[in-house]
PDB file of C-alpha atoms in Angstrom:
ATOM      1  CA  MET A   1      23.770 122.702 177.511  1.00 60.00           C
ATOM      2  CA  ALA A   2      23.698 125.101 180.457  1.00 79.00           C
ATOM      3  CA  VAL A   3      25.968 124.400 183.431  1.00 94.00           C
ATOM      4  CA  ARG A   4      25.229 125.822 186.879  1.00 96.00           C
ATOM      5  CA  HIS A   5      28.009 126.274 189.429  1.00 98.00           C
ATOM      6  CA  PHE A   6      27.694 126.962 193.153  1.00 98.00           C
ATOM      7  CA  LEU A   7      30.692 129.066 194.138  1.00 98.00           C
ATOM      8  CA  SER A   8      28.735 131.594 196.201  1.00 98.00           C
ATOM      9  CA  LEU A   9      25.324 131.802 197.827  1.00 98.00           C
ATOM     10  CA  LEU A  10      24.660 134.610 195.354  1.00 98.00           C
ATOM     11  CA  ASP A  11      24.738 132.035 192.543  1.00 98.00           C
ATOM     12  CA  LEU A  12      21.202 131.184 193.679  1.00 98.00           C
ATOM     13  CA  SER A  13      18.198 133.429 193.365  1.00 98.00           C
ATOM     14  CA  THR A  14      15.994 133.906 196.411  1.00 98.00           C
ATOM     15  CA  GLU A  15      13.441 131.520 194.881  1.00 98.00           C
ATOM     16  CA  GLU A  16      16.097 128.868 194.248  1.00 98.00           C
ATOM     17  CA  LEU A  17      17.554 129.193 197.734  1.00 98.00           C
ATOM     18  CA  ARG A  18      14.153 128.797 199.328  1.00 98.00           C
ATOM     19  CA  HIS A  19      13.460 125.795 197.092  1.00 98.00           C
ATOM     20  CA  LEU A  20      16.710 124.131 198.178  1.00 98.00           C
ATOM     21  CA  ILE A  21      15.902 124.661 201.853  1.00 98.00           C
ATOM     22  CA  GLN A  22      12.484 123.071 201.434  1.00 98.00           C
ATOM     23  CA  ARG A  23      13.860 120.207 199.331  1.00 98.00           C
ATOM     24  CA  ALA A  24      16.556 119.516 201.934  1.00 98.00           C
ATOM     25  CA  MET A  25      13.911 119.343 204.649  1.00 98.00           C
ATOM     26  CA  GLN A  26      11.895 116.933 202.521  1.00 98.00           C
ATOM     27  CA  MET A  27      14.944 114.731 201.856  1.00 98.00           C
ATOM     28  CA  LYS A  28      15.662 114.601 205.576  1.00 98.00           C
ATOM     29  CA  VAL A  29      12.166 113.225 206.229  1.00 98.00           C
ATOM     30  CA  GLN A  30      12.515 110.749 203.356  1.00 97.00           C
ATOM     31  CA  GLN A  31      15.842 109.489 204.689  1.00 97.00           C
ATOM     32  CA  ARG A  32      14.497 108.999 208.200  1.00 97.00           C
ATOM     33  CA  GLU A  33      11.389 107.224 206.931  1.00 97.00           C
ATOM     34  CA  GLY A  34      13.367 104.969 204.594  1.00 97.00           C
ATOM     35  CA  ILE A  35      11.779 106.416 201.448  1.00 96.00           C
ATOM     36  CA  PRO A  36      14.127 105.975 198.457  1.00 94.00           C
ATOM     37  CA  HIS A  37      15.224 109.179 196.741  1.00 94.00           C
ATOM     38  CA  ALA A  38      17.958 107.978 194.391  1.00 95.00           C
ATOM     39  CA  SER A  39      17.593 110.866 191.960  1.00 96.00           C
ATOM     40  CA  LEU A  40      21.284 110.761 190.962  1.00 97.00           C
ATOM     41  CA  ALA A  41      21.665 107.077 190.101  1.00 96.00           C
ATOM     42  CA  GLY A  42      24.739 106.538 187.941  1.00 96.00           C
ATOM     43  CA  LYS A  43      26.187 110.002 188.678  1.00 97.00           C
ATOM     44  CA  THR A  44      29.706 110.590 190.020  1.00 98.00           C
ATOM     45  CA  LEU A  45      30.992 113.462 192.146  1.00 98.00           C
ATOM     46  CA  ALA A  46      34.731 114.209 192.315  1.00 98.00           C
ATOM     47  CA  MET A  47      35.751 115.754 195.656  1.00 97.00           C
ATOM     48  CA  ILE A  48      39.030 117.700 195.690  1.00 96.00           C
ATOM     49  CA  PHE A  49      40.352 118.465 199.174  1.00 95.00           C
ATOM     50  CA  GLU A  50      43.277 120.840 199.636  1.00 92.00           C
ATOM     51  CA  LYS A  51      41.810 121.608 203.079  1.00 91.00           C
ATOM     52  CA  SER A  52      40.876 118.586 205.160  1.00 87.00           C
ATOM     53  CA  SER A  53      37.411 118.253 206.673  1.00 91.00           C
ATOM     54  CA  THR A  54      35.161 115.864 208.563  1.00 93.00           C
ATOM     55  CA  ARG A  55      31.702 117.262 207.857  1.00 95.00           C
ATOM     56  CA  THR A  56      32.302 118.255 204.237  1.00 97.00           C
ATOM     57  CA  ARG A  57      33.761 114.919 203.175  1.00 96.00           C
ATOM     58  CA  VAL A  58      31.297 112.696 205.017  1.00 97.00           C
ATOM     59  CA  SER A  59      28.220 114.717 204.032  1.00 98.00           C
ATOM     60  CA  PHE A  60      29.069 114.811 200.317  1.00 98.00           C
ATOM     61  CA  GLU A  61      30.235 111.202 200.173  1.00 98.00           C
ATOM     62  CA  VAL A  62      27.275 109.791 202.094  1.00 98.00           C
ATOM     63  CA  GLY A  63      24.936 112.160 200.291  1.00 98.00           C
ATOM     64  CA  MET A  64      25.941 110.868 196.865  1.00 98.00           C
ATOM     65  CA  GLN A  65      25.528 107.279 198.071  1.00 97.00           C
ATOM     66  CA  GLN A  66      22.022 108.023 199.380  1.00 97.00           C
ATOM     67  CA  LEU A  67      21.140 109.652 196.056  1.00 97.00           C
ATOM     68  CA  GLY A  68      22.239 106.513 194.217  1.00 97.00           C
ATOM     69  CA  GLY A  69      25.492 107.955 192.902  1.00 97.00           C
ATOM     70  CA  HIS A  70      29.185 107.686 193.754  1.00 97.00           C
ATOM     71  CA  ALA A  71      31.804 110.052 195.187  1.00 98.00           C
ATOM     72  CA  LEU A  72      35.566 110.065 194.596  1.00 96.00           C
ATOM     73  CA  PHE A  73      37.872 111.521 197.265  1.00 95.00           C
ATOM     74  CA  LEU A  74      40.875 113.279 195.712  1.00 93.00           C
ATOM     75  CA  SER A  75      43.628 114.800 197.836  1.00 85.00           C
ATOM     76  CA  PRO A  76      46.505 116.833 196.326  1.00 76.00           C
ATOM     77  CA  LYS A  77      48.917 113.940 196.820  1.00 76.00           C
ATOM     78  CA  ASP A  78      46.590 111.654 194.840  1.00 73.00           C
ATOM     79  CA  THR A  79      46.256 113.873 191.776  1.00 73.00           C
ATOM     80  CA  GLN A  80      48.317 115.824 189.289  1.00 65.00           C
ATOM     81  CA  LEU A  81      47.012 119.043 190.870  1.00 68.00           C
ATOM     82  CA  GLY A  82      49.417 118.363 193.704  1.00 64.00           C
ATOM     83  CA  ARG A  83      52.263 117.993 191.209  1.00 69.00           C
ATOM     84  CA  GLY A  84      51.745 121.290 189.476  1.00 77.00           C
ATOM     85  CA  GLU A  85      49.252 120.522 186.715  1.00 86.00           C
ATOM     86  CA  PRO A  86      47.440 123.740 185.776  1.00 91.00           C
ATOM     87  CA  ILE A  87      43.966 124.042 187.284  1.00 92.00           C
ATOM     88  CA  GLU A  88      42.560 124.659 183.817  1.00 95.00           C
ATOM     89  CA  ASP A  89      43.935 121.336 182.530  1.00 94.00           C
ATOM     90  CA  SER A  90      42.627 119.387 185.513  1.00 93.00           C
ATOM     91  CA  ALA A  91      39.209 120.964 185.018  1.00 96.00           C
ATOM     92  CA  ARG A  92      39.117 120.013 181.352  1.00 96.00           C
ATOM     93  CA  VAL A  93      40.038 116.389 182.093  1.00 95.00           C
ATOM     94  CA  LEU A  94      37.983 115.734 185.221  1.00 96.00           C
ATOM     95  CA  SER A  95      34.833 117.316 183.825  1.00 97.00           C
ATOM     96  CA  ARG A  96      34.904 114.850 180.907  1.00 97.00           C
ATOM     97  CA  MET A  97      34.843 111.913 183.366  1.00 97.00           C
ATOM     98  CA  VAL A  98      32.568 112.939 186.242  1.00 98.00           C
ATOM     99  CA  ASP A  99      29.202 114.657 186.591  1.00 98.00           C
ATOM    100  CA  ALA A 100      30.128 117.284 189.212  1.00 98.00           C
ATOM    101  CA  VAL A 101      33.165 118.511 191.141  1.00 98.00           C
ATOM    102  CA  MET A 102      33.341 119.751 194.730  1.00 98.00           C
ATOM    103  CA  ILE A 103      36.467 121.684 195.741  1.00 97.00           C
ATOM    104  CA  ARG A 104      37.559 122.614 199.269  1.00 96.00           C
ATOM    105  CA  THR A 105      40.593 124.870 199.095  1.00 94.00           C
ATOM    106  CA  TYR A 106      42.193 128.129 200.208  1.00 94.00           C
ATOM    107  CA  GLU A 107      42.073 130.703 197.389  1.00 96.00           C
ATOM    108  CA  HIS A 108      38.611 131.469 196.008  1.00 97.00           C
ATOM    109  CA  GLU A 109      40.226 132.224 192.671  1.00 97.00           C
ATOM    110  CA  LYS A 110      41.044 128.510 192.310  1.00 95.00           C
ATOM    111  CA  VAL A 111      37.415 127.422 192.261  1.00 97.00           C
ATOM    112  CA  GLU A 112      36.575 130.260 189.868  1.00 98.00           C
ATOM    113  CA  ARG A 113      39.317 129.180 187.458  1.00 96.00           C
ATOM    114  CA  PHE A 114      38.277 125.538 187.716  1.00 96.00           C
ATOM    115  CA  ALA A 115      34.650 126.401 187.031  1.00 98.00           C
ATOM    116  CA  ALA A 116      35.577 128.528 184.015  1.00 97.00           C
ATOM    117  CA  TYR A 117      37.029 125.451 182.276  1.00 97.00           C
ATOM    118  CA  SER A 118      34.655 122.780 183.602  1.00 97.00           C
ATOM    119  CA  ARG A 119      31.913 121.124 181.566  1.00 97.00           C
ATOM    120  CA  VAL A 120      30.066 120.094 184.735  1.00 98.00           C
ATOM    121  CA  PRO A 121      28.833 121.860 187.887  1.00 98.00           C
ATOM    122  CA  VAL A 122      31.518 122.972 190.346  1.00 98.00           C
ATOM    123  CA  ILE A 123      30.689 123.368 194.039  1.00 98.00           C
ATOM    124  CA  ASN A 124      32.600 125.527 196.500  1.00 98.00           C
ATOM    125  CA  GLY A 125      33.039 123.226 199.510  1.00 98.00           C
ATOM    126  CA  LEU A 126      34.918 126.076 201.238  1.00 97.00           C
ATOM    127  CA  THR A 127      37.390 128.782 200.328  1.00 97.00           C
ATOM    128  CA  ASP A 128      38.998 131.522 202.369  1.00 96.00           C
ATOM    129  CA  LEU A 129      36.408 133.923 200.933  1.00 98.00           C
ATOM    130  CA  GLU A 130      33.110 132.042 201.243  1.00 98.00           C
ATOM    131  CA  HIS A 131      31.486 128.934 202.737  1.00 98.00           C
ATOM    132  CA  PRO A 132      28.099 128.746 200.985  1.00 98.00           C
ATOM    133  CA  CYS A 133      27.405 125.039 201.646  1.00 98.00           C
ATOM    134  CA  GLN A 134      27.437 125.696 205.395  1.00 98.00           C
ATOM    135  CA  LEU A 135      24.868 128.459 204.969  1.00 98.00           C
ATOM    136  CA  LEU A 136      22.498 126.056 203.242  1.00 98.00           C
ATOM    137  CA  ALA A 137      22.647 123.843 206.326  1.00 98.00           C
ATOM    138  CA  ASP A 138      22.350 126.761 208.743  1.00 99.00           C
ATOM    139  CA  MET A 139      19.295 128.135 206.984  1.00 98.00           C
ATOM    140  CA  GLN A 140      17.699 124.689 206.770  1.00 98.00           C
ATOM    141  CA  THR A 141      18.176 124.340 210.528  1.00 99.00           C
ATOM    142  CA  TRP A 142      16.546 127.707 211.208  1.00 99.00           C
ATOM    143  CA  PHE A 143      13.585 127.032 208.895  1.00 98.00           C
ATOM    144  CA  GLU A 144      13.001 123.622 210.512  1.00 98.00           C
ATOM    145  CA  LEU A 145      12.969 125.011 214.032  1.00 98.00           C
ATOM    146  CA  ARG A 146      11.633 128.556 213.672  1.00 98.00           C
ATOM    147  CA  GLY A 147      10.073 128.971 210.224  1.00 98.00           C
ATOM    148  CA  ASP A 148      10.917 131.792 207.827  1.00 98.00           C
ATOM    149  CA  ILE A 149      13.941 133.902 208.765  1.00 98.00           C
ATOM    150  CA  ALA A 150      12.784 137.018 206.878  1.00 98.00           C
ATOM    151  CA  GLY A 151      12.530 139.966 209.237  1.00 98.00           C
ATOM    152  CA  ARG A 152      14.497 138.255 212.010  1.00 98.00           C
ATOM    153  CA  THR A 153      17.797 139.463 213.511  1.00 98.00           C
ATOM    154  CA  VAL A 154      21.004 137.420 213.247  1.00 99.00           C
ATOM    155  CA  VAL A 155      24.227 138.332 215.056  1.00 99.00           C
ATOM    156  CA  TRP A 156      27.633 137.243 213.809  1.00 98.00           C
ATOM    157  CA  VAL A 157      30.206 137.260 216.633  1.00 98.00           C
ATOM    158  CA  GLY A 158      33.924 137.100 215.807  1.00 97.00           C
ATOM    159  CA  ASP A 159      36.121 137.164 212.740  1.00 96.00           C
ATOM    160  CA  GLY A 160      34.812 138.711 209.518  1.00 97.00           C
ATOM    161  CA  ASN A 161      35.772 135.516 207.705  1.00 97.00           C
ATOM    162  CA  ASN A 162      34.334 133.284 204.979  1.00 97.00           C
ATOM    163  CA  MET A 163      31.367 132.292 207.157  1.00 98.00           C
ATOM    164  CA  CYS A 164      30.637 135.945 207.902  1.00 98.00           C
ATOM    165  CA  HIS A 165      30.758 136.706 204.174  1.00 98.00           C
ATOM    166  CA  SER A 166      28.263 133.968 203.399  1.00 98.00           C
ATOM    167  CA  TYR A 167      25.967 135.232 206.154  1.00 98.00           C
ATOM    168  CA  ILE A 168      26.033 138.645 204.470  1.00 98.00           C
ATOM    169  CA  HIS A 169      24.908 136.987 201.247  1.00 98.00           C
ATOM    170  CA  ALA A 170      22.201 135.043 203.086  1.00 98.00           C
ATOM    171  CA  ALA A 171      20.864 138.283 204.563  1.00 98.00           C
ATOM    172  CA  GLU A 172      20.660 139.718 201.045  1.00 98.00           C
ATOM    173  CA  ARG A 173      18.762 136.739 199.692  1.00 98.00           C
ATOM    174  CA  LEU A 174      16.460 135.917 202.622  1.00 98.00           C
ATOM    175  CA  GLY A 175      15.687 139.338 204.050  1.00 98.00           C
ATOM    176  CA  PHE A 176      16.964 139.184 207.620  1.00 98.00           C
ATOM    177  CA  GLU A 177      18.940 141.786 209.538  1.00 98.00           C
ATOM    178  CA  LEU A 178      22.577 140.836 210.148  1.00 98.00           C
ATOM    179  CA  ARG A 179      24.596 142.515 212.885  1.00 98.00           C
ATOM    180  CA  ILE A 180      28.322 141.843 212.699  1.00 98.00           C
ATOM    181  CA  THR A 181      30.345 142.345 215.863  1.00 98.00           C
ATOM    182  CA  CYS A 182      34.101 141.943 215.617  1.00 97.00           C
ATOM    183  CA  PRO A 183      37.237 143.764 216.775  1.00 96.00           C
ATOM    184  CA  GLU A 184      38.754 146.422 214.570  1.00 95.00           C
ATOM    185  CA  GLY A 185      41.179 144.961 212.073  1.00 95.00           C
ATOM    186  CA  TYR A 186      39.081 141.812 211.587  1.00 96.00           C
ATOM    187  CA  ASP A 187      36.183 143.264 209.601  1.00 98.00           C
ATOM    188  CA  PRO A 188      34.688 141.403 206.647  1.00 98.00           C
ATOM    189  CA  ASP A 189      35.804 142.202 203.118  1.00 98.00           C
ATOM    190  CA  PRO A 190      34.622 145.798 202.449  1.00 98.00           C
ATOM    191  CA  LEU A 191      33.123 144.969 199.044  1.00 98.00           C
ATOM    192  CA  ILE A 192      31.134 142.047 200.421  1.00 98.00           C
ATOM    193  CA  LEU A 193      30.092 144.133 203.423  1.00 98.00           C
ATOM    194  CA  ALA A 194      28.878 146.913 201.132  1.00 97.00           C
ATOM    195  CA  SER A 195      26.910 144.417 199.041  1.00 96.00           C
ATOM    196  CA  GLY A 196      24.744 143.671 202.080  1.00 96.00           C
ATOM    197  CA  GLY A 197      23.286 147.168 201.917  1.00 96.00           C
ATOM    198  CA  ARG A 198      20.760 148.043 204.600  1.00 95.00           C
ATOM    199  CA  SER A 199      20.476 144.410 205.721  1.00 96.00           C
ATOM    200  CA  VAL A 200      23.903 144.464 207.385  1.00 98.00           C
ATOM    201  CA  HIS A 201      25.214 146.558 210.282  1.00 98.00           C
ATOM    202  CA  MET A 202      28.547 146.685 212.109  1.00 98.00           C
ATOM    203  CA  VAL A 203      28.224 146.862 215.908  1.00 98.00           C
ATOM    204  CA  ARG A 204      31.507 146.790 217.835  1.00 98.00           C
ATOM    205  CA  ASP A 205      30.044 145.969 221.244  1.00 98.00           C
ATOM    206  CA  PRO A 206      28.943 142.294 221.244  1.00 98.00           C
ATOM    207  CA  MET A 207      26.505 142.808 224.117  1.00 98.00           C
ATOM    208  CA  GLU A 208      24.832 145.648 222.246  1.00 98.00           C
ATOM    209  CA  ALA A 209      24.749 143.603 219.049  1.00 98.00           C
ATOM    210  CA  ALA A 210      23.056 140.660 220.784  1.00 98.00           C
ATOM    211  CA  GLU A 211      20.180 142.741 222.149  1.00 98.00           C
ATOM    212  CA  GLY A 212      16.897 141.118 221.066  1.00 98.00           C
ATOM    213  CA  ALA A 213      18.563 138.880 218.459  1.00 98.00           C
ATOM    214  CA  HIS A 214      16.923 135.675 217.258  1.00 98.00           C
ATOM    215  CA  LEU A 215      20.077 133.814 216.173  1.00 99.00           C
ATOM    216  CA  ILE A 216      23.661 134.082 217.448  1.00 99.00           C
ATOM    217  CA  VAL A 217      26.413 132.589 215.285  1.00 98.00           C
ATOM    218  CA  THR A 218      30.162 132.320 215.717  1.00 98.00           C
ATOM    219  CA  ASP A 219      33.227 130.482 214.415  1.00 97.00           C
ATOM    220  CA  VAL A 220      36.766 129.743 215.561  1.00 95.00           C
ATOM    221  CA  TRP A 221      39.104 132.705 216.020  1.00 92.00           C
ATOM    222  CA  ALA A 222      41.824 131.231 213.795  1.00 81.00           C
ATOM    223  CA  SER A 223      40.777 129.188 210.771  1.00 74.00           C
ATOM    224  CA  MET A 224      42.874 126.542 209.033  1.00 63.00           C
ATOM    225  CA  GLY A 225      45.975 128.242 207.672  1.00 63.00           C
ATOM    226  CA  GLN A 226      45.935 130.972 210.353  1.00 63.00           C
ATOM    227  CA  GLU A 227      47.474 128.934 213.161  1.00 65.00           C
ATOM    228  CA  GLN A 228      50.514 131.218 213.337  1.00 66.00           C
ATOM    229  CA  GLU A 229      48.151 134.064 214.258  1.00 79.00           C
ATOM    230  CA  GLN A 230      46.575 132.170 217.152  1.00 81.00           C
ATOM    231  CA  SER A 231      48.156 134.182 219.978  1.00 83.00           C
ATOM    232  CA  ALA A 232      47.404 137.560 218.434  1.00 88.00           C
ATOM    233  CA  ARG A 233      43.851 136.519 217.638  1.00 91.00           C
ATOM    234  CA  ARG A 234      43.264 135.224 221.161  1.00 91.00           C
ATOM    235  CA  ARG A 235      44.134 138.675 222.484  1.00 91.00           C
ATOM    236  CA  ALA A 236      42.056 140.512 219.883  1.00 94.00           C
ATOM    237  CA  PHE A 237      38.937 138.377 220.309  1.00 96.00           C
ATOM    238  CA  GLY A 238      38.952 138.159 224.091  1.00 95.00           C
ATOM    239  CA  ASP A 239      35.732 140.176 224.376  1.00 96.00           C
ATOM    240  CA  TYR A 240      34.007 138.354 221.523  1.00 98.00           C
ATOM    241  CA  VAL A 241      32.977 135.149 223.256  1.00 98.00           C
ATOM    242  CA  VAL A 242      29.453 133.740 223.120  1.00 98.00           C
ATOM    243  CA  THR A 243      28.644 133.259 226.793  1.00 98.00           C
ATOM    244  CA  SER A 244      25.434 132.719 228.737  1.00 98.00           C
ATOM    245  CA  GLU A 245      25.531 136.435 229.570  1.00 98.00           C
ATOM    246  CA  LEU A 246      25.610 137.344 225.879  1.00 98.00           C
ATOM    247  CA  MET A 247      22.815 134.860 225.040  1.00 98.00           C
ATOM    248  CA  ALA A 248      20.727 136.425 227.828  1.00 98.00           C
ATOM    249  CA  ARG A 249      20.732 139.691 225.848  1.00 98.00           C
ATOM    250  CA  ALA A 250      19.113 137.927 222.884  1.00 98.00           C
ATOM    251  CA  ALA A 251      15.449 137.013 222.525  1.00 98.00           C
ATOM    252  CA  PRO A 252      14.266 134.326 224.986  1.00 98.00           C
ATOM    253  CA  ASP A 253      13.894 131.746 222.195  1.00 98.00           C
ATOM    254  CA  ALA A 254      17.146 132.672 220.410  1.00 98.00           C
ATOM    255  CA  LEU A 255      19.211 129.876 218.875  1.00 99.00           C
ATOM    256  CA  PHE A 256      22.982 129.415 218.817  1.00 99.00           C
ATOM    257  CA  MET A 257      24.883 128.046 215.804  1.00 99.00           C
ATOM    258  CA  HIS A 258      28.513 127.178 215.079  1.00 98.00           C
ATOM    259  CA  CYS A 259      29.809 125.486 211.922  1.00 97.00           C
ATOM    260  CA  LEU A 260      32.214 123.324 213.981  1.00 97.00           C
ATOM    261  CA  PRO A 261      34.752 122.256 215.025  1.00 96.00           C
ATOM    262  CA  ALA A 262      34.379 124.474 218.099  1.00 97.00           C
ATOM    263  CA  HIS A 263      37.038 125.517 220.601  1.00 95.00           C
ATOM    264  CA  ARG A 264      35.256 125.438 223.917  1.00 97.00           C
ATOM    265  CA  GLU A 265      36.070 128.352 226.237  1.00 96.00           C
ATOM    266  CA  GLU A 266      37.496 130.364 223.332  1.00 95.00           C
ATOM    267  CA  GLU A 267      34.841 131.661 220.916  1.00 97.00           C
ATOM    268  CA  VAL A 268      32.013 129.953 222.833  1.00 98.00           C
ATOM    269  CA  SER A 269      31.565 128.733 226.384  1.00 98.00           C
ATOM    270  CA  THR A 270      30.911 125.061 226.999  1.00 98.00           C
ATOM    271  CA  GLU A 271      27.717 126.064 228.781  1.00 98.00           C
ATOM    272  CA  VAL A 272      26.319 127.666 225.619  1.00 98.00           C
ATOM    273  CA  LEU A 273      27.611 125.027 223.186  1.00 98.00           C
ATOM    274  CA  GLU A 274      26.088 122.209 225.219  1.00 98.00           C
ATOM    275  CA  GLY A 275      23.059 124.225 226.351  1.00 98.00           C
ATOM    276  CA  PRO A 276      19.400 124.137 225.302  1.00 98.00           C
ATOM    277  CA  GLN A 277      19.695 127.034 222.838  1.00 98.00           C
ATOM    278  CA  SER A 278      22.481 125.339 220.888  1.00 98.00           C
ATOM    279  CA  VAL A 279      21.447 123.572 217.670  1.00 98.00           C
ATOM    280  CA  VAL A 280      24.954 122.803 216.424  1.00 98.00           C
ATOM    281  CA  TRP A 281      24.343 119.054 216.098  1.00 98.00           C
ATOM    282  CA  ASP A 282      21.203 119.564 213.982  1.00 98.00           C
ATOM    283  CA  GLU A 283      23.180 122.124 211.978  1.00 98.00           C
ATOM    284  CA  ALA A 284      25.995 119.617 211.361  1.00 98.00           C
ATOM    285  CA  GLU A 285      23.585 116.846 210.337  1.00 98.00           C
ATOM    286  CA  ASN A 286      21.865 119.184 207.918  1.00 98.00           C
ATOM    287  CA  ARG A 287      25.051 119.519 205.882  1.00 98.00           C
ATOM    288  CA  LEU A 288      24.099 116.087 204.533  1.00 98.00           C
ATOM    289  CA  HIS A 289      20.550 116.944 203.525  1.00 98.00           C
ATOM    290  CA  ALA A 290      21.270 120.462 202.254  1.00 98.00           C
ATOM    291  CA  GLN A 291      24.062 119.226 200.011  1.00 98.00           C
ATOM    292  CA  LYS A 292      21.913 116.429 198.648  1.00 98.00           C
ATOM    293  CA  ALA A 293      19.347 119.042 197.628  1.00 98.00           C
ATOM    294  CA  LEU A 294      22.119 121.143 196.079  1.00 98.00           C
ATOM    295  CA  LEU A 295      23.565 118.216 194.106  1.00 98.00           C
ATOM    296  CA  GLU A 296      20.148 117.259 192.795  1.00 97.00           C
ATOM    297  CA  PHE A 297      19.434 120.856 191.791  1.00 98.00           C
ATOM    298  CA  LEU A 298      22.727 121.371 189.951  1.00 98.00           C
ATOM    299  CA  LEU A 299      22.643 118.048 188.133  1.00 95.00           C
ATOM    300  CA  ALA A 300      19.038 118.574 187.044  1.00 83.00           C
ATOM    301  CA  TRP A 301      19.714 122.071 185.744  1.00 68.00           C
ATOM    302  CA  ASP A 302      19.943 120.937 182.110  1.00 54.00           C
ATOM    303  CA  THR A 303      16.159 120.501 182.254  1.00 47.00           C
ATOM    304  CA  GLN A 304      15.923 124.289 182.881  1.00 43.00           C
ATOM    305  CA  ARG A 305      13.482 123.873 185.764  1.00 47.00           C
ATOM    306  CA  LEU A 306      13.540 123.355 189.505  1.00 47.00           C
ATOM    307  CA  PRO A 307      13.402 119.667 190.487  1.00 47.00           C
ATOM    308  CA  GLU A 308       9.996 118.654 191.742  1.00 46.00           C
ATOM    309  CA  SER A 309       9.640 118.736 195.534  1.00 44.00           C
TER     310      SER A 309
END
């Protein structure tokens, strides 16, 4: 029986990604209208957290409940993974007991190793290399508010981190132009950058990058595990702040997104974060609906067809 994993946005074809976005939008309407959609009744998701999170845990846990299933929260101190059991052994055992596994960790290689030995779908809830679940929510938010993103211009402001990498992959799959503006020394991974081809451009000047853009996106300057670099990063990223002045360079109806948590007056001004162009709260809510669509898709894959929408 085929098993589908979701370790990267590139694990989905363009057709599949567009299907998931539409299915997530449909599930959101169903939830708000009280229409049952318990497509995963009797299914169990194991959630392994080496990196803590608010949005990831709540969205997956609540999502499984709304789909009629159950979620198990597993921290390193609660499992043998935290006591040195090989990842391969944990994968073999867990995947005989649950129907899917979500992992939020540091090294991307960990989720790849786990998936290689798992009998059930493995989901990348976040690694230092990629954050594909967040991109599902971001793209759902755009499609809800502005329609298709193909042909539009997106600007990434700040560190060439896991979110930046997943935006590069989204540009590949959905056909938008991505401008990345970051200080030298903080560029995205060169192989991932190259994979974006003509869809992706590096622009050092953030004001120049924002010119005429339809979506501006940023993230914190120092992610979890980089706290010791905070001072150096604050100096390096001083010119890479999403302000009202920067948003004024974008298209009049441009949107602002941030995966949260945000550091006000660092990577984004309070005025922008709380302003009318900001859709960060819709974006955060859509983690729930996008991940429900993803779970349904992965757990229905043994039928070899897209779930009906």
